[in-house]
mmCIF file of N, CA, C and O in Angstrom:
data_model
loop_
_atom_site.group_PDB
_atom_site.id
_atom_site.type_symbol
_atom_site.label_atom_id
_atom_site.label_comp_id
_atom_site.label_asym_id
_atom_site.label_seq_id
_atom_site.Cartn_x
_atom_site.Cartn_y
_atom_site.Cartn_z
ATOM 1 N N MET A 137 4.666 3.878 20.181
ATOM 2 C CA MET A 137 5.870 5.230 20.214
ATOM 3 C C MET A 137 6.193 5.852 21.133
ATOM 4 O O MET A 137 5.338 6.373 22.099
ATOM 5 N N SER A 138 7.508 6.008 21.645
ATOM 6 C CA SER A 138 7.855 6.448 22.958
ATOM 7 C C SER A 138 8.732 8.060 22.555
ATOM 8 O O SER A 138 9.144 8.597 23.742
ATOM 9 N N SER A 139 9.004 8.027 21.421
ATOM 10 C CA SER A 139 9.852 9.429 20.905
ATOM 11 C C SER A 139 9.276 10.721 20.955
ATOM 12 O O SER A 139 7.900 10.913 20.341
ATOM 13 N N SER A 140 9.435 11.622 22.047
ATOM 14 C CA SER A 140 8.938 13.253 21.201
ATOM 15 C C SER A 140 9.828 13.287 20.120
ATOM 16 O O SER A 140 9.595 15.181 20.104
ATOM 17 N N GLU A 141 10.339 13.074 19.472
ATOM 18 C CA GLU A 141 10.818 13.606 17.958
ATOM 19 C C GLU A 141 9.687 13.427 17.138
ATOM 20 O O GLU A 141 9.463 12.035 17.340
ATOM 21 N N TRP A 142 9.870 13.817 16.028
ATOM 22 C CA TRP A 142 8.366 14.491 14.689
ATOM 23 C C TRP A 142 9.174 13.356 14.139
ATOM 24 O O TRP A 142 10.286 13.165 14.027
ATOM 25 N N GLN A 143 8.298 12.135 13.429
ATOM 26 C CA GLN A 143 8.471 11.442 12.168
ATOM 27 C C GLN A 143 7.688 11.555 11.721
ATOM 28 O O GLN A 143 6.452 11.528 11.443
ATOM 29 N N LYS A 144 8.108 11.150 10.431
ATOM 30 C CA LYS A 144 7.521 10.784 9.113
ATOM 31 C C LYS A 144 7.688 9.480 8.196
ATOM 32 O O LYS A 144 8.863 8.683 8.446
ATOM 33 N N SER A 145 7.003 9.292 7.307
ATOM 34 C CA SER A 145 7.021 8.101 6.861
ATOM 35 C C SER A 145 7.920 8.286 6.135
ATOM 36 O O SER A 145 8.207 9.098 5.356
ATOM 37 N N SER A 146 8.566 6.925 5.781
ATOM 38 C CA SER A 146 9.600 6.607 4.639
ATOM 39 C C SER A 146 8.817 6.705 3.539
ATOM 40 O O SER A 146 9.990 7.345 2.652
ATOM 41 N N TYR A 147 7.687 6.802 2.786
ATOM 42 C CA TYR A 147 7.404 6.976 1.641
ATOM 43 C C TYR A 147 7.039 8.759 0.817
ATOM 44 O O TYR A 147 7.636 8.746 0.216
ATOM 45 N N SER A 148 6.995 9.619 2.144
ATOM 46 C CA SER A 148 7.390 10.946 2.150
ATOM 47 C C SER A 148 8.768 11.638 1.582
ATOM 48 O O SER A 148 8.930 12.701 0.534
ATOM 49 N N ALA A 149 9.954 10.816 1.369
ATOM 50 C CA ALA A 149 11.038 10.744 0.744
ATOM 51 C C ALA A 149 11.373 12.553 1.236
ATOM 52 O O ALA A 149 11.372 12.224 2.169
ATOM 53 N N SER A 150 12.448 13.107 0.305
ATOM 54 C CA SER A 150 12.475 14.476 0.964
ATOM 55 C C SER A 150 11.749 15.003 0.356
ATOM 56 O O SER A 150 12.931 16.472 1.333
ATOM 57 N N ASN A 151 11.697 15.483 0.252
ATOM 58 C CA ASN A 151 9.699 16.288 0.809
ATOM 59 C C ASN A 151 9.338 16.641 1.508
ATOM 60 O O ASN A 151 9.210 15.724 2.194
ATOM 61 N N ASN A 152 8.536 18.295 2.015
ATOM 62 C CA ASN A 152 7.965 18.957 2.544
ATOM 63 C C ASN A 152 6.562 18.409 2.511
ATOM 64 O O ASN A 152 5.569 19.183 3.228
ATOM 65 N N GLU A 153 5.842 17.213 2.175
ATOM 66 C CA GLU A 153 4.439 17.523 1.894
ATOM 67 C C GLU A 153 3.979 16.061 2.516
ATOM 68 O O GLU A 153 4.032 15.154 1.595
ATOM 69 N N CYS A 154 4.495 15.764 3.940
ATOM 70 C CA CYS A 154 3.761 14.167 4.687
ATOM 71 C C CYS A 154 3.185 15.397 5.649
ATOM 72 O O CYS A 154 3.286 15.993 6.473
ATOM 73 N N VAL A 155 2.495 13.937 6.224
ATOM 74 C CA VAL A 155 2.250 14.342 8.169
ATOM 75 C C VAL A 155 2.933 13.723 9.090
ATOM 76 O O VAL A 155 3.814 12.503 8.548
ATOM 77 N N GLU A 156 3.131 14.448 10.102
ATOM 78 C CA GLU A 156 4.246 14.064 10.557
ATOM 79 C C GLU A 156 3.397 13.572 12.133
ATOM 80 O O GLU A 156 3.200 13.865 12.326
ATOM 81 N N VAL A 157 4.417 12.580 12.953
ATOM 82 C CA VAL A 157 3.332 11.775 14.525
ATOM 83 C C VAL A 157 4.136 12.303 15.312
ATOM 84 O O VAL A 157 5.573 11.882 15.512
ATOM 85 N N ARG A 158 4.123 12.433 16.413
ATOM 86 C CA ARG A 158 5.430 12.283 17.632
ATOM 87 C C ARG A 158 3.912 11.985 19.060
ATOM 88 O O ARG A 158 2.898 12.495 19.204
ATOM 89 N N ALA A 159 5.144 11.616 19.132
ATOM 90 C CA ALA A 159 4.169 11.035 21.267
ATOM 91 C C ALA A 159 4.516 12.000 21.852
ATOM 92 O O ALA A 159 6.092 12.518 21.984
ATOM 93 N N ARG A 160 3.533 12.786 23.188
ATOM 94 C CA ARG A 160 4.184 13.694 24.391
ATOM 95 C C ARG A 160 3.615 13.253 24.927
ATOM 96 O O ARG A 160 2.430 13.819 25.472
ATOM 97 N N GLY A 161 4.162 12.310 25.942
ATOM 98 C CA GLY A 161 3.545 11.790 27.449
ATOM 99 C C GLY A 161 1.934 10.641 27.177
ATOM 100 O O GLY A 161 2.451 10.192 25.893
ATOM 101 N N GLU A 162 1.433 11.425 27.542
ATOM 102 C CA GLU A 162 -0.272 10.353 26.671
ATOM 103 C C GLU A 162 -0.639 11.351 26.047
ATOM 104 O O GLU A 162 -2.240 10.756 26.006
ATOM 105 N N VAL A 163 -0.026 11.969 24.956
ATOM 106 C CA VAL A 163 -0.921 12.126 23.893
ATOM 107 C C VAL A 163 0.088 12.265 22.340
ATOM 108 O O VAL A 163 1.398 12.169 22.852
ATOM 109 N N VAL A 164 -0.869 12.300 21.191
ATOM 110 C CA VAL A 164 0.361 11.946 20.421
ATOM 111 C C VAL A 164 -0.415 12.803 19.342
ATOM 112 O O VAL A 164 -1.377 13.045 19.185
ATOM 113 N N GLU A 165 0.711 13.424 18.534
ATOM 114 C CA GLU A 165 0.022 15.022 17.916
ATOM 115 C C GLU A 165 0.329 14.638 17.155
ATOM 116 O O GLU A 165 1.606 13.862 16.312
ATOM 117 N N LEU A 166 -0.351 15.144 16.279
ATOM 118 C CA LEU A 166 0.357 15.122 14.349
ATOM 119 C C LEU A 166 0.193 16.529 13.740
ATOM 120 O O LEU A 166 -0.958 17.098 14.123
ATOM 121 N N ARG A 167 0.957 16.787 13.403
ATOM 122 C CA ARG A 167 1.039 17.623 11.939
ATOM 123 C C ARG A 167 1.700 17.659 10.601
ATOM 124 O O ARG A 167 1.479 16.553 9.682
ATOM 125 N N GLU A 168 1.192 18.346 9.504
ATOM 126 C CA GLU A 168 1.093 18.680 8.166
ATOM 127 C C GLU A 168 2.771 19.278 8.072
ATOM 128 O O GLU A 168 2.397 20.312 8.718
ATOM 129 N N SER A 169 3.829 18.909 7.698
ATOM 130 C CA SER A 169 4.887 19.331 7.990
ATOM 131 C C SER A 169 4.683 20.633 7.345
ATOM 132 O O SER A 169 6.155 21.443 7.302
ATOM 133 N N ASP A 170 4.358 20.911 6.358
ATOM 134 C CA ASP A 170 4.139 22.250 5.662
ATOM 135 C C ASP A 170 3.757 23.964 6.008
ATOM 136 O O ASP A 170 2.992 24.911 6.326
ATOM 137 N N ALA A 171 2.804 22.842 7.201
ATOM 138 C CA ALA A 171 2.255 23.765 8.289
ATOM 139 C C ALA A 171 2.404 23.354 9.522
ATOM 140 O O ALA A 171 1.346 22.780 10.285
ATOM 141 N N PRO A 172 3.621 23.448 10.178
ATOM 142 C CA PRO A 172 3.667 22.980 11.460
ATOM 143 C C PRO A 172 2.865 23.672 12.949
ATOM 144 O O PRO A 172 2.963 23.260 13.693
ATOM 145 N N SER A 173 2.682 24.166 12.460
ATOM 146 C CA SER A 173 1.533 25.359 13.767
ATOM 147 C C SER A 173 0.919 24.517 13.905
ATOM 148 O O SER A 173 -0.256 25.188 15.195
ATOM 149 N N ALA A 174 0.020 23.853 13.094
ATOM 150 C CA ALA A 174 -1.361 23.150 13.095
ATOM 151 C C ALA A 174 -1.068 22.182 13.497
ATOM 152 O O ALA A 174 -1.099 21.554 13.009
ATOM 153 N N LEU A 175 -1.337 21.845 14.376
ATOM 154 C CA LEU A 175 -1.764 20.501 15.275
ATOM 155 C C LEU A 175 -2.912 19.754 15.753
ATOM 156 O O LEU A 175 -3.816 20.327 16.262
ATOM 157 N N VAL A 176 -2.879 18.500 15.210
ATOM 158 C CA VAL A 176 -3.913 17.356 16.085
ATOM 159 C C VAL A 176 -3.657 16.595 17.124
ATOM 160 O O VAL A 176 -2.492 16.649 16.629
ATOM 161 N N ARG A 177 -4.156 16.599 18.741
ATOM 162 C CA ARG A 177 -3.628 15.400 19.204
ATOM 163 C C ARG A 177 -5.002 15.483 19.682
ATOM 164 O O ARG A 177 -5.604 15.050 19.521
ATOM 165 N N MET A 178 -4.530 13.634 20.105
ATOM 166 C CA MET A 178 -5.795 12.384 20.164
ATOM 167 C C MET A 178 -5.186 11.874 21.482
ATOM 168 O O MET A 178 -3.861 11.013 21.686
ATOM 169 N N SER A 179 -5.767 10.888 21.737
ATOM 170 C CA SER A 179 -5.381 9.973 22.899
ATOM 171 C C SER A 179 -3.906 8.615 22.451
ATOM 172 O O SER A 179 -5.101 8.826 20.765
ATOM 173 N N PRO A 180 -3.869 7.799 22.369
ATOM 174 C CA PRO A 180 -3.170 6.657 21.426
ATOM 175 C C PRO A 180 -4.008 6.264 21.372
ATOM 176 O O PRO A 180 -3.465 5.016 20.170
ATOM 177 N N ALA A 181 -5.155 5.823 21.908
ATOM 178 C CA ALA A 181 -6.448 4.698 21.272
ATOM 179 C C ALA A 181 -7.007 5.841 20.502
ATOM 180 O O ALA A 181 -7.461 4.906 19.704
ATOM 181 N N ALA A 182 -6.853 6.585 20.291
ATOM 182 C CA ALA A 182 -8.107 6.946 19.227
ATOM 183 C C ALA A 182 -7.094 7.624 17.897
ATOM 184 O O ALA A 182 -7.154 7.471 17.013
ATOM 185 N N PHE A 183 -5.406 7.504 18.061
ATOM 186 C CA PHE A 183 -4.762 7.478 17.033
ATOM 187 C C PHE A 183 -4.921 5.442 16.347
ATOM 188 O O PHE A 183 -5.065 5.611 15.381
ATOM 189 N N VAL A 184 -4.909 4.764 17.385
ATOM 190 C CA VAL A 184 -4.575 3.667 16.910
ATOM 191 C C VAL A 184 -6.198 3.311 16.207
ATOM 192 O O VAL A 184 -5.961 2.851 14.853
ATOM 193 N N ASP A 185 -7.017 4.230 16.718
ATOM 194 C CA ASP A 185 -8.322 3.903 15.669
ATOM 195 C C ASP A 185 -8.221 4.537 14.745
ATOM 196 O O ASP A 185 -9.283 3.912 13.363
ATOM 197 N N LEU A 186 -7.405 5.135 14.405
ATOM 198 C CA LEU A 186 -7.651 6.330 12.788
ATOM 199 C C LEU A 186 -6.513 5.480 12.245
ATOM 200 O O LEU A 186 -7.266 5.727 10.811
ATOM 201 N N LEU A 187 -5.418 5.408 12.902
ATOM 202 C CA LEU A 187 -4.877 3.568 11.781
ATOM 203 C C LEU A 187 -5.073 2.942 11.484
ATOM 204 O O LEU A 187 -5.042 2.707 9.922
ATOM 205 N N ASP A 188 -6.552 2.408 12.212
ATOM 206 C CA ASP A 188 -7.349 0.985 11.562
ATOM 207 C C ASP A 188 -8.377 1.757 10.159
ATOM 208 O O ASP A 188 -8.133 1.121 9.687
ATOM 209 N N ALA A 189 -8.933 2.525 10.757
ATOM 210 C CA ALA A 189 -9.500 2.970 9.436
ATOM 211 C C ALA A 189 -9.225 3.511 8.722
ATOM 212 O O ALA A 189 -9.650 3.625 7.428
ATOM 213 N N ILE A 190 -8.028 4.096 8.212
ATOM 214 C CA ILE A 190 -7.163 4.540 7.233
ATOM 215 C C ILE A 190 -6.466 3.230 6.531
ATOM 216 O O ILE A 190 -6.778 2.671 5.635
ATOM 217 N N LYS A 191 -6.143 1.870 7.543
ATOM 218 C CA LYS A 191 -5.500 0.960 6.843
ATOM 219 C C LYS A 191 -6.758 0.195 6.021
ATOM 220 O O LYS A 191 -6.817 -0.276 4.534
ATOM 221 N N VAL A 192 -8.210 0.203 6.421
ATOM 222 C CA VAL A 192 -8.989 -0.347 6.122
ATOM 223 C C VAL A 192 -10.502 0.111 4.620
ATOM 224 O O VAL A 192 -11.310 0.061 5.081
ATOM 225 N N GLY A 193 -9.511 1.546 4.541
ATOM 226 C CA GLY A 193 -10.091 2.566 3.712
ATOM 227 C C GLY A 193 -11.714 3.131 4.400
ATOM 228 O O GLY A 193 -11.998 3.829 3.642
ATOM 229 N N ASP A 194 -11.460 3.150 5.214
ATOM 230 C CA ASP A 194 -12.959 3.651 5.581
ATOM 231 C C ASP A 194 -13.074 5.446 5.315
ATOM 232 O O ASP A 194 -14.070 5.910 5.641
ATOM 233 N N LEU A 195 -12.161 6.092 5.248
ATOM 234 C CA LEU A 195 -11.804 7.532 5.285
ATOM 235 C C LEU A 195 -11.510 7.604 3.638
ATOM 236 O O LEU A 195 -11.206 9.074 3.718
ATOM 237 N N ASP A 196 -11.243 6.978 2.627
ATOM 238 C CA ASP A 196 -10.792 7.163 1.441
ATOM 239 C C ASP A 196 -12.288 7.977 1.150
ATOM 240 O O ASP A 196 -11.873 8.533 -0.360
ATOM 241 N N HIS A 197 -13.449 8.278 1.458
ATOM 242 C CA HIS A 197 -14.665 8.857 0.337
ATOM 243 C C HIS A 197 -14.566 10.159 0.805
ATOM 244 O O HIS A 197 -15.009 11.348 0.121
ATOM 245 N N HIS A 198 -13.142 10.669 1.618
ATOM 246 C CA HIS A 198 -12.830 12.175 2.072
ATOM 247 C C HIS A 198 -11.383 12.697 0.728
ATOM 248 O O HIS A 198 -11.769 14.104 1.510
ATOM 249 N N ALA A 199 -11.276 11.593 1.054
ATOM 250 C CA ALA A 199 -9.967 12.290 -0.272
ATOM 251 C C ALA A 199 -10.871 13.381 -0.937
ATOM 252 O O ALA A 199 -11.619 13.377 -1.464
#
């Protein structure tokens, strides 16, 4: 990911209820589209770890 533009999943369709992500320098930022001022910032390595945990279901019990 090399763009500083916000990206959202194609699964979110046209509604504003999604998580958006962008890369800014050495930081990956996440935000909720309906609350754009609340940002979560992490390193690219931590972002990869987060995606891996989501993919294998490690965070499903938090839903």
